[in-house]
XYZ file of C-alpha atoms in Angstrom:
393
model
C -0.111 -0.091 -0.054
C 3.222 2.205 0.871
C 3.912 1.842 -2.789
C 1.095 2.706 -4.522
C 1.000 5.967 -2.300
C 4.207 6.896 -3.733
C 2.936 6.360 -6.857
C -0.115 8.513 -6.296
C 2.481 11.248 -5.630
C 4.770 11.391 -8.081
C 1.303 10.867 -11.496
C 0.378 14.094 -9.110
C 2.917 15.924 -9.280
C 3.730 15.705 -12.687
C 0.223 16.224 -13.075
C 0.247 19.759 -11.298
C 3.458 21.113 -13.178
C 1.723 20.254 -16.956
C -0.446 23.163 -16.022
C -0.274 26.710 -16.393
C -2.275 29.661 -15.878
C -2.950 31.337 -19.727
C -4.360 34.825 -19.771
C -5.611 36.201 -23.230
C -6.694 39.360 -24.323
C -10.163 38.352 -25.861
C -11.147 35.040 -25.231
C -10.814 33.736 -21.389
C -8.483 31.097 -21.326
C -9.128 28.756 -18.188
C -6.880 28.742 -15.413
C -6.344 24.611 -15.930
C -5.806 24.309 -19.362
C -2.968 21.988 -20.803
C 0.482 23.485 -22.323
C 0.370 20.774 -25.010
C -3.216 22.334 -25.639
C -1.166 25.582 -26.841
C 1.214 26.677 -29.117
C 5.035 26.862 -26.597
C 5.769 29.916 -28.401
C 4.026 32.847 -27.474
C 1.137 33.898 -30.616
C 0.709 38.230 -30.364
C -1.183 38.320 -33.730
C -3.940 36.659 -32.033
C -3.621 38.347 -28.619
C -2.733 34.823 -25.975
C 0.208 34.982 -24.116
C 0.906 31.608 -22.593
C 4.492 30.160 -21.021
C 4.912 26.992 -20.746
C 6.717 25.925 -17.315
C 8.879 22.639 -17.515
C 10.011 20.753 -14.072
C 12.628 18.081 -14.337
C 12.305 15.020 -13.080
C 14.957 14.324 -10.650
C 13.431 17.060 -8.962
C 9.739 15.637 -9.505
C 11.567 12.425 -7.706
C 12.617 13.929 -4.795
C 9.536 15.701 -3.741
C 7.854 12.475 -4.440
C 9.995 11.139 -1.767
C 9.459 14.090 1.008
C 5.374 14.180 0.699
C 5.086 10.878 1.040
C 7.845 10.751 4.547
C 5.059 13.486 5.745
C 2.678 11.408 5.417
C 3.729 8.164 6.694
C 4.613 10.237 9.565
C 1.086 12.307 9.981
C -1.338 9.406 8.466
C -2.016 5.874 10.401
C -1.047 2.972 9.237
C -4.364 0.811 8.865
C -1.981 -2.740 8.411
C 0.032 -2.444 11.500
C -0.120 -3.058 14.833
C -2.375 -2.354 17.539
C -2.706 -2.293 20.955
C -5.647 -2.537 22.934
C -5.619 -1.691 27.135
C -8.544 -0.799 29.053
C -9.258 3.194 29.905
C -9.650 2.184 33.811
C -9.203 -0.005 36.140
C -10.184 -1.065 39.840
C -8.479 -2.853 43.165
C -8.774 -3.099 46.518
C -6.199 -1.516 48.502
C -3.734 -4.236 49.293
C -5.308 -7.244 46.884
C -3.435 -7.549 43.555
C -4.020 -5.653 40.635
C -4.202 -6.610 37.017
C -3.706 -4.191 33.915
C -4.922 -6.005 31.495
C -2.776 -5.455 27.710
C -3.763 -7.641 24.246
C -1.932 -7.175 21.256
C -2.902 -7.937 17.625
C -1.162 -9.675 15.469
C -0.590 -11.788 17.858
C 2.605 -12.719 15.613
C 6.363 -11.663 16.699
C 9.449 -11.978 16.704
C 10.918 -12.794 19.911
C 14.747 -11.293 19.125
C 12.628 -8.076 18.005
C 10.034 -8.199 20.854
C 9.594 -5.519 23.724
C 7.588 -5.008 26.039
C 7.492 -2.058 28.752
C 4.924 -0.837 31.124
C 5.814 2.523 32.527
C 4.607 4.594 35.266
C 3.564 8.423 34.930
C 3.816 10.266 38.262
C 1.693 13.587 38.347
C 5.028 15.314 38.020
C 5.441 13.996 34.815
C 8.345 11.835 36.161
C 8.650 7.922 33.909
C 9.465 4.900 36.090
C 9.513 1.592 34.683
C 7.219 -0.970 36.364
C 8.623 -3.807 34.058
C 10.698 -4.152 31.069
C 11.501 -7.915 28.067
C 13.199 -7.148 25.797
C 16.589 -9.634 23.805
C 13.958 -12.394 25.188
C 14.128 -12.118 28.584
C 12.962 -9.894 31.119
C 15.558 -6.909 32.796
C 14.785 -6.557 36.329
C 17.458 -3.970 36.402
C 15.687 -1.055 35.082
C 12.280 -1.332 36.965
C 12.125 1.087 39.392
C 12.404 0.553 43.309
C 9.158 0.833 44.426
C 8.109 -1.878 42.172
C 10.224 -4.423 42.678
C 9.529 -7.992 42.921
C 5.966 -6.607 42.559
C 4.932 -7.262 38.883
C 4.696 -9.917 36.286
C 3.454 -11.022 33.446
C -0.342 -11.948 33.321
C -0.778 -15.273 30.279
C -3.764 -16.412 29.385
C -4.807 -19.212 27.058
C -8.207 -16.854 25.788
C -5.759 -13.719 24.729
C -2.676 -15.260 22.517
C -1.521 -11.705 22.384
C -1.552 -10.812 25.781
C 0.184 -8.192 26.931
C -1.107 -7.827 31.167
C 0.637 -7.721 34.093
C -0.478 -8.249 37.407
C 0.880 -6.188 40.164
C 1.054 -7.515 44.059
C -0.034 -5.519 46.929
C -1.363 -2.841 45.848
C -1.283 0.537 47.895
C -2.411 4.076 47.892
C 0.326 5.084 46.022
C 0.155 3.166 43.369
C -2.998 4.324 41.641
C -2.895 6.682 38.748
C -2.034 6.544 34.637
C -0.086 3.700 33.431
C 1.645 3.146 29.827
C 2.247 0.222 28.059
C 4.706 0.051 25.272
C 4.573 -3.150 22.622
C 7.493 -3.915 19.861
C 6.572 -6.607 17.973
C 9.198 -6.583 15.081
C 11.258 -4.131 13.524
C 9.882 -1.400 11.448
C 7.459 1.554 10.999
C 4.174 0.474 11.838
C 5.039 -2.359 14.202
C 4.889 -0.583 17.989
C 2.247 0.934 19.946
C 1.870 3.170 23.144
C -1.622 2.207 25.213
C -2.547 4.273 28.498
C -4.580 3.287 30.812
C -5.644 4.144 34.343
C -5.149 1.859 38.195
C -8.074 3.088 40.456
C -6.830 2.202 44.616
C -10.122 2.017 46.883
C -10.007 0.995 50.479
C -13.642 0.612 52.461
C -14.618 3.049 55.267
C -15.545 2.305 58.430
C -19.314 2.545 59.889
C -19.332 6.139 60.695
C -19.764 7.576 63.859
C -22.006 10.498 65.058
C -21.503 12.954 68.181
C -23.946 15.294 70.030
C -22.891 17.905 72.134
C -25.577 20.991 72.589
C -24.811 23.850 74.343
C -26.666 27.001 75.248
C -26.615 30.296 74.298
C -27.392 34.005 76.153
C -31.626 33.714 74.898
C -31.195 29.912 76.160
C -31.825 28.556 72.777
C -29.802 25.520 72.240
C -27.143 25.327 69.761
C -26.748 21.587 68.463
C -23.763 20.055 67.081
C -23.532 16.609 65.272
C -19.962 15.329 64.133
C -20.362 12.567 61.852
C -16.384 10.196 61.550
C -15.700 7.861 59.635
C -11.738 6.222 58.637
C -9.436 4.119 57.201
C -10.655 4.675 53.718
C -9.545 6.008 50.460
C -10.152 8.180 48.052
C -12.001 11.430 49.606
C -15.421 10.154 50.680
C -18.551 12.257 49.617
C -20.402 12.838 53.384
C -24.275 14.338 53.017
C -26.221 15.466 55.632
C -30.114 15.291 55.226
C -33.174 16.101 57.718
C -36.202 13.997 58.183
C -38.371 16.057 56.136
C -35.774 15.173 53.073
C -33.947 18.677 53.120
C -30.432 18.604 52.277
C -28.755 20.214 54.733
C -24.744 19.479 53.487
C -24.166 23.393 52.471
C -24.804 23.715 56.042
C -21.748 21.405 57.307
C -17.363 21.613 57.512
C -15.658 18.444 57.047
C -11.913 18.190 57.546
C -9.672 15.040 56.167
C -5.866 13.746 57.676
C -4.380 11.129 55.757
C -2.552 8.593 57.597
C 1.183 7.461 56.487
C -0.223 4.448 54.429
C -2.670 7.066 52.867
C -5.558 6.021 54.538
C -7.697 9.196 55.484
C -9.730 10.012 58.090
C -12.806 12.324 57.800
C -14.572 14.583 59.879
C -17.811 16.751 59.135
C -19.797 19.072 61.636
C -23.046 20.593 61.198
C -24.567 23.283 63.262
C -28.127 23.326 64.451
C -29.334 25.315 65.972
C -33.953 24.621 66.610
C -36.265 23.352 69.719
C -37.689 20.876 67.962
C -36.646 16.558 68.445
C -35.620 16.662 63.964
C -34.199 13.594 63.264
C -30.244 14.503 60.992
C -28.591 11.302 59.019
C -25.333 11.525 57.792
C -24.184 9.474 54.317
C -20.633 8.633 53.596
C -19.597 7.176 50.222
C -16.792 5.797 48.434
C -16.652 7.140 44.657
C -15.659 3.680 43.352
C -17.215 0.899 45.671
C -20.625 0.567 47.211
C -23.055 0.217 49.085
C -23.120 3.668 50.784
C -22.948 4.001 54.526
C -25.802 6.165 56.468
C -26.573 6.673 60.239
C -28.392 9.182 62.192
C -28.776 10.912 65.277
C -32.426 13.007 66.685
C -31.781 15.986 68.037
C -33.175 16.287 71.720
C -36.412 18.720 73.448
C -35.766 21.909 75.159
C -32.615 20.419 76.217
C -30.886 23.602 77.617
C -29.602 23.998 80.858
C -28.784 27.496 80.998
C -25.203 28.374 83.142
C -24.145 29.147 86.651
C -22.274 32.659 87.377
C -18.757 32.369 88.827
C -20.349 33.040 92.595
C -23.002 31.439 92.761
C -20.207 27.605 91.672
C -17.338 28.783 94.217
C -20.927 29.164 97.133
C -21.880 25.540 96.080
C -19.019 24.095 95.836
C -17.753 25.537 98.901
C -21.507 24.812 100.517
C -20.039 21.285 99.286
C -16.875 20.763 100.964
C -17.647 21.825 104.127
C -20.889 19.705 104.218
C -18.740 16.590 103.851
C -16.104 17.700 107.023
C -19.733 18.296 109.034
C -20.426 14.829 108.818
C -17.068 13.386 109.137
C -17.156 15.318 112.397
C -20.672 13.769 113.366
C -19.154 10.328 112.867
C -16.131 10.603 114.542
C -18.690 12.132 117.451
C -20.713 9.956 117.673
C -17.285 6.812 117.491
C -15.526 8.336 120.426
C -17.114 9.421 123.669
C -17.437 13.238 124.735
C -14.328 14.254 126.566
C -13.717 17.596 126.901
C -10.445 19.360 128.690
C -9.309 22.382 129.054
C -5.918 22.022 127.291
C -7.901 21.472 124.096
C -10.384 24.520 124.658
C -7.391 27.010 124.830
C -5.842 25.315 121.534
C -9.176 25.344 119.719
C -9.351 28.555 120.832
C -5.753 29.585 119.978
C -6.934 28.849 116.394
C -9.193 31.207 115.832
C -7.837 33.729 117.332
C -4.899 33.361 115.039
C -6.966 32.919 111.772
C -8.482 35.886 111.996
C -5.192 37.250 113.370
C -3.888 36.971 109.608
C -7.277 37.758 108.154
C -8.409 34.529 107.025
C -11.925 35.947 107.333
C -12.074 38.912 105.741
C -13.106 40.103 102.567
C -10.778 40.325 99.979
C -11.995 42.742 97.556
C -11.259 40.438 94.179
C -15.114 38.487 94.866
C -18.016 39.549 95.172
C -19.463 41.032 98.237
C -22.453 38.686 98.789
C -21.025 35.471 97.716
C -17.919 35.892 100.469
C -20.258 36.828 103.124
C -22.032 33.392 102.438
C -18.540 31.652 102.382
C -17.072 33.633 105.697
C -19.868 32.683 107.669
C -20.026 29.455 106.901
C -16.695 28.965 107.518
C -16.679 30.487 111.026
C -19.094 27.800 111.589
C -17.470 25.617 110.344
C -14.495 26.214 112.452
C -16.483 26.314 115.504
C -17.995 23.184 114.875
C -14.448 21.577 114.063
C -13.506 22.547 117.531
C -16.818 21.454 119.459
C -15.736 18.610 117.602
C -12.029 18.340 118.572
C -13.326 19.240 122.142
C -15.466 15.972 121.831
C -13.011 13.475 120.815
C -10.964 14.199 124.136
């Protein structure tokens, strides 16, 4: 077919150079009128002015070779090699991946056969993951990340098989690959084919948590958090309520990748409502099915006003003093009542020392009312403690 194309190109060039444009003063000659139909000399009396053009045969042949070479570069060779690969293949993390590949015709020369599988990294760098030529596998050409992880997958159902088996799939294996096949020397006997490997890992069952905070106007603010982990690639997390409304736009999602590439994702949605509405978190892996769903129902009016600092200090102090008072009562019941002058003097001295150190004086940093309550209770406790001490002697 290439020889016939060359002859057609040569004949076309010879025909082109056999024509010329003519200009007639009275008659308009067709611009493609053959020069052979006109006189090779100028005809002044008839008003015709034509010029012939000639080109050497060697120039015609050289020009034809140039045109033929250009057509070989830009036109497909229909009688050459064809390599077929799928557009994409899916593999689960940790399992084996099969990169299918076939070529036709399946006839090839063992000495001239070449097969390369190339990893096309996102950084535009290429790395060899499998190489076969000179009738043997070239393991010294393989990138260190793929050493002892690739081998040809031969199938009797596909005699022209160039499929590759990749073991122990990792998250970093996801991406583009190229298969180069050459069956014999010469134009039309080698081809490139491109495919993509998709890697997926299943996410854990989602967990949902609920926390509620009261605002100043006693409105409950609910925080729903949905968390999943151990998956790949990034999942889609959607929020819906029991009315069928999509609330995903009101959520905020974050993700963190571990050293092995697995991802942990967390999505939080804030809701301000008084009703017991039910919200559902849906997690879907774009490469796998089925999807995971989990729901949570908001409590009704779960809002407890926060106490101010003075009240909280008073409550804590009362609780401690109550426990100490109970301890004194238990001790008083457990031992006989014995009072001595020495114990009374020690108790009186302790009370006087506390007053001297201004323990019971009012500090300026606390609220007057709260401190007064604490001071009275502390004084009562000291008297009770003195009494318990006297009783225990």
